[in-house]
Every structure is written in structure tokens, then in C-alpha cells.
Coordinates of C-alpha atoms in Angstrom, one line a residue:
X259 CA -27.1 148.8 191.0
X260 CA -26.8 144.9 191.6
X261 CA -29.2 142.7 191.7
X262 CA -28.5 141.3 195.4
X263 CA -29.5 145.1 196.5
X264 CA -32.5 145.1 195.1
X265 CA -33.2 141.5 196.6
X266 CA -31.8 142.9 199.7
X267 CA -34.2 145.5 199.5
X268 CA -37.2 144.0 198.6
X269 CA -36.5 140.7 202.0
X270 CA -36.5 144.1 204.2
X271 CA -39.9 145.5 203.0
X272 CA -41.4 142.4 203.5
X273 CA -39.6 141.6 207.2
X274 CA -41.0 145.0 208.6
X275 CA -44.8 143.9 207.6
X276 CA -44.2 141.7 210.4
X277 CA -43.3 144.5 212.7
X278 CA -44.7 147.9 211.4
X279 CA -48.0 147.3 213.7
X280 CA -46.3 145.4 217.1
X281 CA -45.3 148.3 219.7
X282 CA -41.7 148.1 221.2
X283 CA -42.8 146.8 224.7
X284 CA -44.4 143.6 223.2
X285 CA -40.9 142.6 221.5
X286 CA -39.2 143.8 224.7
X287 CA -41.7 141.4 226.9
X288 CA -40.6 138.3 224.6
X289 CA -37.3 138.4 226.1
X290 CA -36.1 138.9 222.0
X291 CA -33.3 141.3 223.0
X292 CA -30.6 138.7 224.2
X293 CA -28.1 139.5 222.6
X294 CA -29.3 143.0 222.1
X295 CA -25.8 144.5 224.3
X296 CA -22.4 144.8 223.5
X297 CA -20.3 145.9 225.7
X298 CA -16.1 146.3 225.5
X299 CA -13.4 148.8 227.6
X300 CA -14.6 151.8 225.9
X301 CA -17.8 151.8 225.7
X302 CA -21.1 150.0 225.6
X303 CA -24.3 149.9 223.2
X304 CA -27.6 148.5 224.0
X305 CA -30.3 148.2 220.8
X306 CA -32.8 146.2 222.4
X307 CA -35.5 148.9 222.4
X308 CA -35.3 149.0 218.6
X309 CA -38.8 147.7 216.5
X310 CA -37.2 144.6 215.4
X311 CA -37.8 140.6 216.0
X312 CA -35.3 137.6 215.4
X313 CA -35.6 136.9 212.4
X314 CA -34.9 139.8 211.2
X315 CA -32.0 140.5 212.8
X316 CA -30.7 137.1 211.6
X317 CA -31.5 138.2 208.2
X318 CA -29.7 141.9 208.4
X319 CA -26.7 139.9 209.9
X320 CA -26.2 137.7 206.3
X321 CA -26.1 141.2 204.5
X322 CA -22.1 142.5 205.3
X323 CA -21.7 139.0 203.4
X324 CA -23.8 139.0 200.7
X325 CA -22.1 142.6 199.9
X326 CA -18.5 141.1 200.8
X327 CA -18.1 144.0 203.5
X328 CA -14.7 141.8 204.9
X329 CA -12.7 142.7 200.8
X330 CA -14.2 146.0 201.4
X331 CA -13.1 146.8 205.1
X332 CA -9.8 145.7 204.3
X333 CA -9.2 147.6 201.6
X334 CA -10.5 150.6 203.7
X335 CA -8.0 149.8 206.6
X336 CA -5.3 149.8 204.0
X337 CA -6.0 153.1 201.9
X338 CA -7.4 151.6 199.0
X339 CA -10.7 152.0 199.2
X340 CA -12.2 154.2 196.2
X341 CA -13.7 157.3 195.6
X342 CA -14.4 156.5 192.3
X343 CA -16.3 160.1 191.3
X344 CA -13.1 161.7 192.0
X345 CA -10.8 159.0 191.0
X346 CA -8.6 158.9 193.9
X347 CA -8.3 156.8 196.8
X348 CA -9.3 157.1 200.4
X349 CA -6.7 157.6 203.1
X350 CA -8.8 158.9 206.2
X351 CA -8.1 155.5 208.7
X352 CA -4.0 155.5 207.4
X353 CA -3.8 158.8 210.0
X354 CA -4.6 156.9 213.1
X355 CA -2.0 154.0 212.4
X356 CA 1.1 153.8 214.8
X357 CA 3.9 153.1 211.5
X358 CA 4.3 154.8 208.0
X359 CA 2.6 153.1 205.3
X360 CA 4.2 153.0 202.0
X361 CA 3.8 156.1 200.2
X362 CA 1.9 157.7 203.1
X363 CA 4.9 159.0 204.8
X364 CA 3.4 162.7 204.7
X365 CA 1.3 161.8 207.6
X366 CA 4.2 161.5 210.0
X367 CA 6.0 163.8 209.0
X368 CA 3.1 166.2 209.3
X369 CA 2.8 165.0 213.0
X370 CA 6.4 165.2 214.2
X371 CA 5.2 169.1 213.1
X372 CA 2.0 169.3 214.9
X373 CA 4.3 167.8 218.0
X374 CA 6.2 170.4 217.6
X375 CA 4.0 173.4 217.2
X376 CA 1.9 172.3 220.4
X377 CA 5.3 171.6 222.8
X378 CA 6.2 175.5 221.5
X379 CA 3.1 177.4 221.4
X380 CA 2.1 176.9 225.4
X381 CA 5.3 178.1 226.2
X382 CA 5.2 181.1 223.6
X383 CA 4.1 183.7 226.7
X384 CA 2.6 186.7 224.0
X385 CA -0.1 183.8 222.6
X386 CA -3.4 184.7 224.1
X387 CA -5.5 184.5 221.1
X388 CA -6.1 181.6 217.9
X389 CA -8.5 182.1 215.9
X390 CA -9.4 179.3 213.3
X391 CA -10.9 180.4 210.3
X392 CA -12.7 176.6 209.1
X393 CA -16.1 175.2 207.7
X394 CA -17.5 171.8 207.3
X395 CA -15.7 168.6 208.5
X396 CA -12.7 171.1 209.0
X397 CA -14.4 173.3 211.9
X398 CA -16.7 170.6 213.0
X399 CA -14.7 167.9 214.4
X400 CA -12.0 170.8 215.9
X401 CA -14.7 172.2 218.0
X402 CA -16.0 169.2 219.5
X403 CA -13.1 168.6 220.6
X404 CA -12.1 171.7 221.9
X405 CA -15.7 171.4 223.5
X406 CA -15.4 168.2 225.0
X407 CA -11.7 168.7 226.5
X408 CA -13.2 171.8 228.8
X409 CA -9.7 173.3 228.8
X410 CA -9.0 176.7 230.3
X411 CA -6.0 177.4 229.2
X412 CA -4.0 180.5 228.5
X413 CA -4.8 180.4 225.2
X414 CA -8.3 181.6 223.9
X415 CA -9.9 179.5 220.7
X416 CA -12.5 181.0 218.8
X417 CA -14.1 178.8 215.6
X418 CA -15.3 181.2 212.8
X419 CA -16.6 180.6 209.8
X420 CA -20.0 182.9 208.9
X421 CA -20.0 184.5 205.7
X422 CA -21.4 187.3 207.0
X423 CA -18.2 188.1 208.8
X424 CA -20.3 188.8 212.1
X425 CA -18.5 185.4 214.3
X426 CA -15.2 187.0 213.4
X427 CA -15.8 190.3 214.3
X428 CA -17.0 189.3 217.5
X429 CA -13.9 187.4 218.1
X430 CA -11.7 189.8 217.4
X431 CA -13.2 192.1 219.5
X432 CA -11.4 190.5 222.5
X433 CA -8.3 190.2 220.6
X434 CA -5.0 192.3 220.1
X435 CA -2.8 191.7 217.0
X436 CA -0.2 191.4 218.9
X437 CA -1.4 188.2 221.0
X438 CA -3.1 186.3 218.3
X439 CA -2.2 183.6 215.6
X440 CA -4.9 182.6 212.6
X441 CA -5.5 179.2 211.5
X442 CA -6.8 178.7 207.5
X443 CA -8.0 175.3 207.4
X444 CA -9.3 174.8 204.4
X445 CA -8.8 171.1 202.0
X446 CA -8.6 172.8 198.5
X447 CA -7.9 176.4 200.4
X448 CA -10.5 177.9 197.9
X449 CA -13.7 178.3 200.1
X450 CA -15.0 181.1 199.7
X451 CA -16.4 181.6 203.7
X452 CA -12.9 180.7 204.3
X453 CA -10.8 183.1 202.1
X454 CA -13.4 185.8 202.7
X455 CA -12.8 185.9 206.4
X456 CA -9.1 185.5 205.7
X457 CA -9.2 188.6 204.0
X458 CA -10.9 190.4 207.0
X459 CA -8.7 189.2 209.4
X460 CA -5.8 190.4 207.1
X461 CA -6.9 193.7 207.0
X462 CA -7.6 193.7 211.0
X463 CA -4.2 192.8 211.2
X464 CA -3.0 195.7 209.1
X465 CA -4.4 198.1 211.8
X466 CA -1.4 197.6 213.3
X467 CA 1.5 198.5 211.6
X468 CA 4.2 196.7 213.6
X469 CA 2.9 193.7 212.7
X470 CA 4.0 191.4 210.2
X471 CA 1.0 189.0 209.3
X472 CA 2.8 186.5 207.4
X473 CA 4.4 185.7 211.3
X474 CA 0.9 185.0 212.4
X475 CA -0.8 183.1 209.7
X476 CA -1.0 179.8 209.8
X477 CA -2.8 177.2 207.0
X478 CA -3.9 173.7 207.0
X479 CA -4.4 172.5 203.5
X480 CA -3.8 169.9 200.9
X481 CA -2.9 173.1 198.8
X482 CA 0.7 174.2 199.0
X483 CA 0.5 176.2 196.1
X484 CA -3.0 178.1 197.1
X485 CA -1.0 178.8 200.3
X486 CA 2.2 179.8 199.0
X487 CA -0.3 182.7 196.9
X488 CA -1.7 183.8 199.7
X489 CA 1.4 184.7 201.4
X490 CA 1.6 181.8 204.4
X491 CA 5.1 180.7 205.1
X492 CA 6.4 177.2 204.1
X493 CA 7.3 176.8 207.8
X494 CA 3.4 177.7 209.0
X495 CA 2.0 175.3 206.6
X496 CA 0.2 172.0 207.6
X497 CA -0.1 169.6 204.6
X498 CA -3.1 167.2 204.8
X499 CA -3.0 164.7 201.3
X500 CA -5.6 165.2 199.0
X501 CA -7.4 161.8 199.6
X502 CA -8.2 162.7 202.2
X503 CA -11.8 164.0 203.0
X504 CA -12.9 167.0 205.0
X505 CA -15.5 165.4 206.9
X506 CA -12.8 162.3 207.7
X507 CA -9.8 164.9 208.9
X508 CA -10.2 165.0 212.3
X509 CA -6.9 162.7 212.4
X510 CA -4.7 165.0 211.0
X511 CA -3.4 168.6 211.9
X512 CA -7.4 169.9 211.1
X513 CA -8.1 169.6 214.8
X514 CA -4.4 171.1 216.1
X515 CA -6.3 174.0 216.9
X516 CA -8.4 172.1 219.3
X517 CA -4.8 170.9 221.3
X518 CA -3.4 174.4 221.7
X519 CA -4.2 174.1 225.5
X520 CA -3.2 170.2 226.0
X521 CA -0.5 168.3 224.8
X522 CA 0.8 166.4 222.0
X523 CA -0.4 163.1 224.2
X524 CA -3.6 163.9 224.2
X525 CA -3.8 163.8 220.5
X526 CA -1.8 160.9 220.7
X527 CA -5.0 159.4 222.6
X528 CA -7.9 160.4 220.1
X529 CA -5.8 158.5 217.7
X530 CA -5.4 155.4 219.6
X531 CA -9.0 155.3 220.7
X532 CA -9.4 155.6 216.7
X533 CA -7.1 152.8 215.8
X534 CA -9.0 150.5 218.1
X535 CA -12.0 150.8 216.7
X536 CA -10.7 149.9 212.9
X537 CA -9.4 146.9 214.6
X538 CA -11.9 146.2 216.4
X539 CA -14.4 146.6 213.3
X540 CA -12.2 144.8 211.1
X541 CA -11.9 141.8 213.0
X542 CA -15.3 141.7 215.4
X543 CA -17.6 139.1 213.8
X544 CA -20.9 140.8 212.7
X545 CA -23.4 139.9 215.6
X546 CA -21.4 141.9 217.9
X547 CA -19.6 144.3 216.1
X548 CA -21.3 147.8 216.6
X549 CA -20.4 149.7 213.8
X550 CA -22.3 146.6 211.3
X551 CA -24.7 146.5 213.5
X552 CA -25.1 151.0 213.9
X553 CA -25.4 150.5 209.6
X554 CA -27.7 147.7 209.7
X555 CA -30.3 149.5 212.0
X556 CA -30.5 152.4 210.3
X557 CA -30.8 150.7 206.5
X558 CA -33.5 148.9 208.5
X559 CA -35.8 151.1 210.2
X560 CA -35.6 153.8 206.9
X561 CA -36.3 150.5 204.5
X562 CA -38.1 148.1 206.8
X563 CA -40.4 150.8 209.1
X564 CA -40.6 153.0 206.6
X565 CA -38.6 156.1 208.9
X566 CA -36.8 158.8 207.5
X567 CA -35.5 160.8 210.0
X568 CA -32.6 159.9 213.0
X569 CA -32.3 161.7 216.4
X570 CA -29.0 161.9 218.3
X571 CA -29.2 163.0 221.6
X572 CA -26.3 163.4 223.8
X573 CA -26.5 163.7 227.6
X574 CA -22.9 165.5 228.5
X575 CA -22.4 169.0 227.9
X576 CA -18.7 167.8 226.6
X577 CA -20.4 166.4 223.4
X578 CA -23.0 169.0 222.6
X579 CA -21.7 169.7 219.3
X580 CA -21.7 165.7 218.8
X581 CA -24.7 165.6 216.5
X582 CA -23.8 168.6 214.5
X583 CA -20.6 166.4 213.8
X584 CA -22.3 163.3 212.8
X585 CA -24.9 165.2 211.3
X586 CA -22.4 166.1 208.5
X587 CA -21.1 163.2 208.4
X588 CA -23.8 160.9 207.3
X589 CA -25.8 162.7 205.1
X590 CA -22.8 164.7 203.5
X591 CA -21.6 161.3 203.3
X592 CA -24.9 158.9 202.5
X593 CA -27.3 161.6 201.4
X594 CA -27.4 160.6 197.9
X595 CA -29.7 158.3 195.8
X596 CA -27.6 157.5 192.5
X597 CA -24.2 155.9 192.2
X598 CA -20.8 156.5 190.2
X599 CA -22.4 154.3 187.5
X600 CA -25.7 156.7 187.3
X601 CA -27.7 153.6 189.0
X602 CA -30.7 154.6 191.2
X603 CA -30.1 152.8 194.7
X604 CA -33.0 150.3 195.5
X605 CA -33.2 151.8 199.3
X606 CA -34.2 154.7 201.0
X607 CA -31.0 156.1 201.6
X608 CA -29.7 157.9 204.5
X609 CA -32.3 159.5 206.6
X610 CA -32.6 163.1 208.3
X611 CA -30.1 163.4 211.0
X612 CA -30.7 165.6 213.9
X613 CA -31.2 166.6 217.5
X614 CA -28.8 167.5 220.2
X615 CA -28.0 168.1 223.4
X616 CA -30.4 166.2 225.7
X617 CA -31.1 168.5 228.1
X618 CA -32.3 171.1 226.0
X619 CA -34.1 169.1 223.6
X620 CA -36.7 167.8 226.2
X621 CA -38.0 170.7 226.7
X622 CA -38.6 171.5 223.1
X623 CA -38.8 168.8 220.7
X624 CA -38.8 165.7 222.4
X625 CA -42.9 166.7 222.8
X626 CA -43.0 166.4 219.1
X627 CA -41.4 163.0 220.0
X628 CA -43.6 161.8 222.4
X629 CA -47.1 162.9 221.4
X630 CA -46.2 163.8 217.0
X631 CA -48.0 161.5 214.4
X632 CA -44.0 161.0 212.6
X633 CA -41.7 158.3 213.8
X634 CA -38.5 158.8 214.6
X635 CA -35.7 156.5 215.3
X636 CA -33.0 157.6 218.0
X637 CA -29.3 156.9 219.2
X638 CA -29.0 158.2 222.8
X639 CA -25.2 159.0 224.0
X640 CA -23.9 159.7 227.0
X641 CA -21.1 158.9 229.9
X642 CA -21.5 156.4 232.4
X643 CA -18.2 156.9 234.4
X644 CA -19.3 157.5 238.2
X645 CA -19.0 161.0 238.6
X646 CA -21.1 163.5 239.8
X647 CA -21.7 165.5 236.6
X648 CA -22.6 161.8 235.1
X649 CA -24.9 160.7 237.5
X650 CA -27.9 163.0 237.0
X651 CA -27.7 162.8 233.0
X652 CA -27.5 159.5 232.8
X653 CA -30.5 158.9 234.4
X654 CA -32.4 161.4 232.8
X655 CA -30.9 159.8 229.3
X656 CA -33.0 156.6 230.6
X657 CA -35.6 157.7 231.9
X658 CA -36.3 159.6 228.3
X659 CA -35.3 156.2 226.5
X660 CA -38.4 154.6 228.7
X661 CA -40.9 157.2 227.4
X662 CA -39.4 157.2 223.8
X663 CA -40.2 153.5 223.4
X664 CA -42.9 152.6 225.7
X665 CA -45.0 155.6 226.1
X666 CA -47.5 155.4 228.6
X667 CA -51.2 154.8 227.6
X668 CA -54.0 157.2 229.4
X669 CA -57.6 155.9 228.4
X670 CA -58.9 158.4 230.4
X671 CA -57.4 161.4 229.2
X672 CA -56.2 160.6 225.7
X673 CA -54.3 163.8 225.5
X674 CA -52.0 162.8 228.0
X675 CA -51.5 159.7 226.4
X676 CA -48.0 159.2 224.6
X677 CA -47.8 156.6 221.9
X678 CA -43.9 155.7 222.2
X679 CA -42.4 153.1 220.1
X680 CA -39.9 155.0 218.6
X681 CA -36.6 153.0 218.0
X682 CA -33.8 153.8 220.2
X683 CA -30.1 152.6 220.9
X684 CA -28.0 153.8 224.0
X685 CA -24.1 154.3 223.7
X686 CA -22.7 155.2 226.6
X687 CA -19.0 156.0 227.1
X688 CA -17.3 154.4 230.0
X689 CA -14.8 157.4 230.3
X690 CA -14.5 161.1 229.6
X691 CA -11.3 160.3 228.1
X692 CA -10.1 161.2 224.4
X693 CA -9.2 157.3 223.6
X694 CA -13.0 156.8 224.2
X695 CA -14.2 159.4 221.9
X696 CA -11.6 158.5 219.2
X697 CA -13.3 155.0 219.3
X698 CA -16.7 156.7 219.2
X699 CA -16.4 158.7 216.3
X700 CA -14.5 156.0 214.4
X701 CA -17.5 153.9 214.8
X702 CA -19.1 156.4 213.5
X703 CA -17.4 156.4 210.4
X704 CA -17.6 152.9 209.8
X705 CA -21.4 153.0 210.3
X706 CA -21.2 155.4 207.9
X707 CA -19.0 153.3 205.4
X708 CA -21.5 149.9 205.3
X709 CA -24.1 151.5 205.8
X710 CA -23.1 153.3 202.0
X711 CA -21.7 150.0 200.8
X712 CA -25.2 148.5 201.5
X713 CA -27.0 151.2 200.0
X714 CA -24.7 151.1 196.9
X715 CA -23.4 155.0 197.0
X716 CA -20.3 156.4 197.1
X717 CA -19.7 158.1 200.8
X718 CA -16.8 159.9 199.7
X719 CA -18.2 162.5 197.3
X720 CA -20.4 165.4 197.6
X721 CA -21.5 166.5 194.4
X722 CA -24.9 168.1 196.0
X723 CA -22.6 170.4 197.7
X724 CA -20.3 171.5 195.2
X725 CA -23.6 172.8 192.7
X726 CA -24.6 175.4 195.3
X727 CA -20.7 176.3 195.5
X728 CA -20.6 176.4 191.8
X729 CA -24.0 178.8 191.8
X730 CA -22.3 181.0 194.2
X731 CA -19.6 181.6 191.7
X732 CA -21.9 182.1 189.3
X733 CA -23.8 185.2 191.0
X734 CA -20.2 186.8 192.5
X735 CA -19.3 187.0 188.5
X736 CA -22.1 187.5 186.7
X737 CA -24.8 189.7 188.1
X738 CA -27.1 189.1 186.0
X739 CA -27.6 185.7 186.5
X740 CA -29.8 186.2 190.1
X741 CA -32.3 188.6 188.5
X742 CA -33.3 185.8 186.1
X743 CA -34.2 183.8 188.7
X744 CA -35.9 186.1 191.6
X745 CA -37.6 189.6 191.5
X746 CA -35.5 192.7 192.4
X747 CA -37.4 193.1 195.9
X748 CA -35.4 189.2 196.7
X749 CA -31.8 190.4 195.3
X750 CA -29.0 192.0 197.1
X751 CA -30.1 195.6 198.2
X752 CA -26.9 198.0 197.4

């Protein structure tokens, strides 16, 4: 790890002695929050209620150059930044550009298919039913957008996934073979919660004699040949390349499932709202460019205030499953404390990442917030757009942000008192439109990106995960290996 990280490191420990002890509302009464907003078309982002002064935020803004974050964001915009554990580059922002680049052709030709599939299957009047049979970054990003279009359409979309086979079942419990398609989206197309409810559905299928499966099996992999084996047709394959990663492939025909009741244009509008915000984040100088200054905050207040866990609250019912989304995609992503090299990072990496939808977590753990002896930092998301269904939520969303940060002090009943000063951002989209969340979740990523570039790990691997996959494999083919590790009242009853 370089030395300029552990110098980095060590400026930011001693920045937040200054601040660990002076409350929120003190920084916020010095006016220090200037140029605390940014606003543009799609959305806006106000940190001026995070635990930080001046001069620290001049210091955090030299960092994207003392790591040369401008060589790295251009390779990323060009797909040649690295995943150097895997050896292979990274191709996740080339799906959202509006040309072919060189040697990346697959992606449109892979979306003149998805273009095609979704002008056909609305007009296909024996499709009632798709079920999508996806886990990870491959069933995450689908459903939130399935969630936050609000379709009803004719066609019924049911995510799946549980290893247990109890999701599926109930899905197919309002489903006829005759009326339903299955999606297999799955990057290598060897998960095992994939292939196992693959198999179920197979033999659901079979029930049915005058049905041919292979003419209602569908697969979205980087995997022709694990396709091909399992009997999908050439023509109902979706080919995603293999630098690509699962929790980056919402660009490409991962989310068709979530467009089965839309059109080809509304994909078309994720992808632009995307591509906007890698312009924008590639050419934005640093003191107003959100996704520098999203990485930044959080480096800080897990470095600097000495907080290790991140709530993300959303305030439409459209983006419930928003945190679950970013969720995986920071810690799968940032959760990690050694590099490719085997050199410990200087920093406390990326925190816990949770919370949910708004609503429902104010009456639950927001009193853990409010009155609990751990501080939290918090990103607080909603839509601002004028309507009714806005209105309300937004200004509960503020309303929460005041007691989050200020608290209100009760000398006279102490137990009423609630202590506050817990770091908090507001994003707020201007629209309910796709374009706006494509820009959202882009920002996202980028966040994520720095933020790992700062921290000196490698966002693109997930060598965590793949030991509890490789355990699993283990215990399926050798039974023995459980009982040396657990007494026979914890194993498997048979």
C-alpha cells in the first residue's frame, strides 16, 4: 500500500480530533455549509448536515489528486480499468455508451436482441407469467426496477432465488405452463441457488406433457457453453461479456426482465440517465462533483469520526429495494481490507451498509438512531417532483433529517432527550423518471469506485464470497466434512 495512503490516512485522524466533540448544529450555525449543495437537471444533494468544518473539506478535496483519480476515471470510462485479482478488465460503464467501442461490439448486438424480444413478447397474447430465476447483482438491480416502474401489465414478474425452493413454489402456484417463460440469469451460469431452482422449474414444467421447455427457457449469461449443456436454445440466449460484473449489470440484458411490461425506450432512458452521470463525473471538477464528494464522506466519517456503519433511507415506495441494491454494492464491492498485492489498507474500509424504506424504518430503528449510544452516518433519498404521493414523504424525509442531526435537548426529562448529530446527506430526485435513476445508481457506482481507489482495494473482486461458495461444494460432495466441524444435533436431519 503506498505511502501517500497512509499519509492520507493518518491527515484524517488528526482532522476529526477537531470535530469528534462539536455537535452538528454548532458547524451548521457558522454558516460552514456554503457550498454544501449541488444541484443539476436530475437531481440534487445537500451534505451540509454532515460533522465536518472547512478545512477539512479543503483537505479531502486534494485527495482524487494526490491518488491521480482523473488517469483512473478515464480509464474506467474507456474499459480499461483493471480487475487485477482476476486479470481481466472492466467493462460495466461501455454498456451505457450510445456507439460500439472497439472490440465491445457484443453489447449492441446483444441490445438490438433485447429490442427485439421486448417489441415481441407484449404482443405474444399466451405470455402471462416470467419468472426470473437470479441472485446477487443479477436479481437486485432487476427488481428495483421492476419496483420502481409500478407497471401493471399483462405480464406477471416474479424474482426467485431461495435455495430453499419455497419463493418459487409460491410463484408458480399462480402460474400455468402454458403461459409462462423462465429467465436464468446467472454470470458464470453455475450458481448453485440458480441451477437448483432451474431444475425445479424444469420438472414443474414436465407436468405438462405438451410442453416443450426448451421453447420457454430463457438464459442470460457470459456462459454460452454452460447454456448450450443445459439445453437453452442459441436463439433464447442473452450474452453478457465476462468483464463484466454481476453487481455492475444492470446495463445489459440482466434487467430485461424488469422491461417486459414497458418498452425498449424506457431502457433506452436508464441508459442515458447512466451515461450522463459518467460524463458528468468525468468532467465535474471535485468540489462539486457528487460522486467524489459521496466517496470522500464516507472515507471520512469511517476514518475521521471513527463510524462504521451507513444508513440509506429512501422516502418513495418506487425505491424500496434501493438500499438492498447499494447495500451489495458497496460492501461486495469495498468490503475488503487487503489488496491484489497482499497489502493491508491503512483505512477503515467500507462501513456497514443498511436501512430502508423510510417509512417503516421510523417506527423501528430510527429509535435506535435517535436515543442509541452508536453513531451512524446516513444518506436520505427521495423524490421531490410536485406530486401528491411526493409531498407528504418528502417532508417527513426532512423533518427526520432535523432530528437525526440536531436532536433536541430535554434537561428536564433526560429520557426524552435525543442526542442527534448523526451525519446525513439528502439526494433527492427531481423526477420519477428512469433517466433520473440511471444517473442515481451510476453515482453510485462511481462513489463506489474512488471511494476503493482511495482506500487502495480492488472493487471488482469478491474473494469473501466465493470461500463460502467453495465450502458449499465442499459439504454437497463430501459428507463428511460438516460433522468435523459441528455436532450431529446442528447437521442436516434426513
Amino acid at each position: 500500500m503506498s505511502d501517500i495512503r497512509k499519509q492520507i490516512s493518518n491527515t484524517l485522524s488528526l482532522l476529526g480530533k477537531d470535530i469528534k466533540n462539536i455537535h452538528i448544529s454548532e458547524l451548521h450555525s457558522r454558516k460552514e455549509y456554503k457550498r454544501r449543495v449541488v444541484k443539476n437537471d436530475l437531481l440534487n444533494f445537500d451534505f451540509s448536515r454532515q460533522r465536518i468544518n472547512e478545512k477539512a473539506i479543503d483537505y479531502l478535496l486534494e485527495i482524487p489528486d494526490l491518488i491521480n483519480l482523473k488517469d483512473s476515471l478515464t480509464a474506467l470510462f474507456n474499459g480499461k480499468a483493471r480487475n487485477p485479482s482476476e486479470d481481466r478488465n472492466v467493462s460495466h460503464t461501455l454498456y451505457r455508451n450510445k456507439v460500439p467501442s472497439k472490440n465491445f461490439e457484443l453489447i449492441f448486438t446483444e441490445r438490438e436482441k433485447i429490442k427485439s424480444f421486448l417489441e415481441n413478447c407484449t404482443a405474444e397474447p399466451t405470455l402471462k407469467n416470467l419468472i426470473c430465476l437470479s441472485i446477487g447483482g443479477s436479481r437486485l438491480g432487476p427488481e428495483l426496477l421492476s419496483e420502481f416502474q409500478s407497471l401493471n401489465g399483462p405480464i406477471n414478474v416474479y424474482f426467485c432465488s431461495s435455495y430453499d425452493l419455497l419463493e418459487l413454489r409460491d410463484a408458480l402456484r399462480n402460474c400455468i405452463q402454458s403461459e409462462t417463460i423462465i429467465f436464468a440469469s446467472s454470470k458464470s451460469f453455475e450458481t448453485s441457488e440458480i441451477l437448483k431452482n432451474l431444475d425445479y422449474a424444469k420438472s414443474w414444467f414436465a407436468q405438462d406433457p405438451a410442453i416443450n421447455f426448451e421453447d420457454h427457457l430463457f438464459g442470460i449469461s457470459s456462459n454460452a457453453s454452460a447454456m448450450n449443456n443445459y439445453g437453452i436454445k442459441e436463439s433464447n440466449q442473452y450474452l453478457i461479456l465476462d468483464s463484466l460484473g454481476g453487481r455492475f449489470s444492470l446495463w445489459s440484458s440482466i434487467c430485461l426482465p424488469a422491461f417486459v411490461n414497458s418498452k425498449y425506450e424506457s431502457y433506452l432512458k436508464l441508459l442515458e440517465g447512466a451515461h450522463l452521470a459518467d460524463e458528468y463525473t468525468n468532467s465535474t471538477p471535485w468540489e462539486s462533483n457528487i460522486s467524489v464528494i459521496m466517496a470522500l464522506l464516507n472515507v471520512w466519517n469511517a476514518n475521521s469520526l471513527d463510524i462504521n456503519n451507513h444508513g440509506i433511507f429512501t422516502y418513495n415506495f418506487r425505491l424500496r429495494s434501493l438500499t438492498k441494491y447499494i447495500a451489495q454494492l458497496t460492501m461486495e464491492s469495498n468490503g475488503k481490507s487487503v489488496n491484489f498485492e497482499s497489502k493491508e489498507s491503512p483505512f477503515a474500509t467500507t462501513p456497514l451498509i443498511w436501512g430502508g424504506y423510510g417509512i417503516d424504518s421510523q417506527h423501528s430503528t430510527f429509535q435506535w438512531l435517535m436515543q442509541g449510544k452508536t453513531d451512524t452516518s446516513c444518506d436520505f433519498i427521495g423524490i421531490n417532483d410536485g406530486k401528491y404521493e411526493s409531498i407528504d414523504s418528502q417532508e417527513m424525509l426532512l423533518s427526520q433529517v432535523i432530528a437525526m442531526t440536531y436532536g433536541e435537548n430535554n434537561k428536564d426529562q433526560l429520557f426524552k432527550s435525543v442526542r442527534g448529530n448523526n451525519p446525513c446527506s439528502i439526494i433527492q430526485l427531481n423526477a420519477c423518471k428512469l433517466k433520473n435513476l440511471g444517473f442515481l445508481l451510476a453515482l453510485y457506482e462511481h462513489k463506489t469506485f474512488i471511494e476503493a481507489l482511495i482506500l487502495g482495494v480492488d472493487p471488482f473482486d469478491q474473494w469473501g464470497v466465493e470461500l463460502g461458495k467453495k465450502l458449499v461444494i465442499n459439504s454437497k460432495n463430501n459428507k463428511e466434512f460438516l460433522k468435523g466441524h459441528f455436532s450431529s444435533d446442528f447437521l442436516p436431519k434426513t
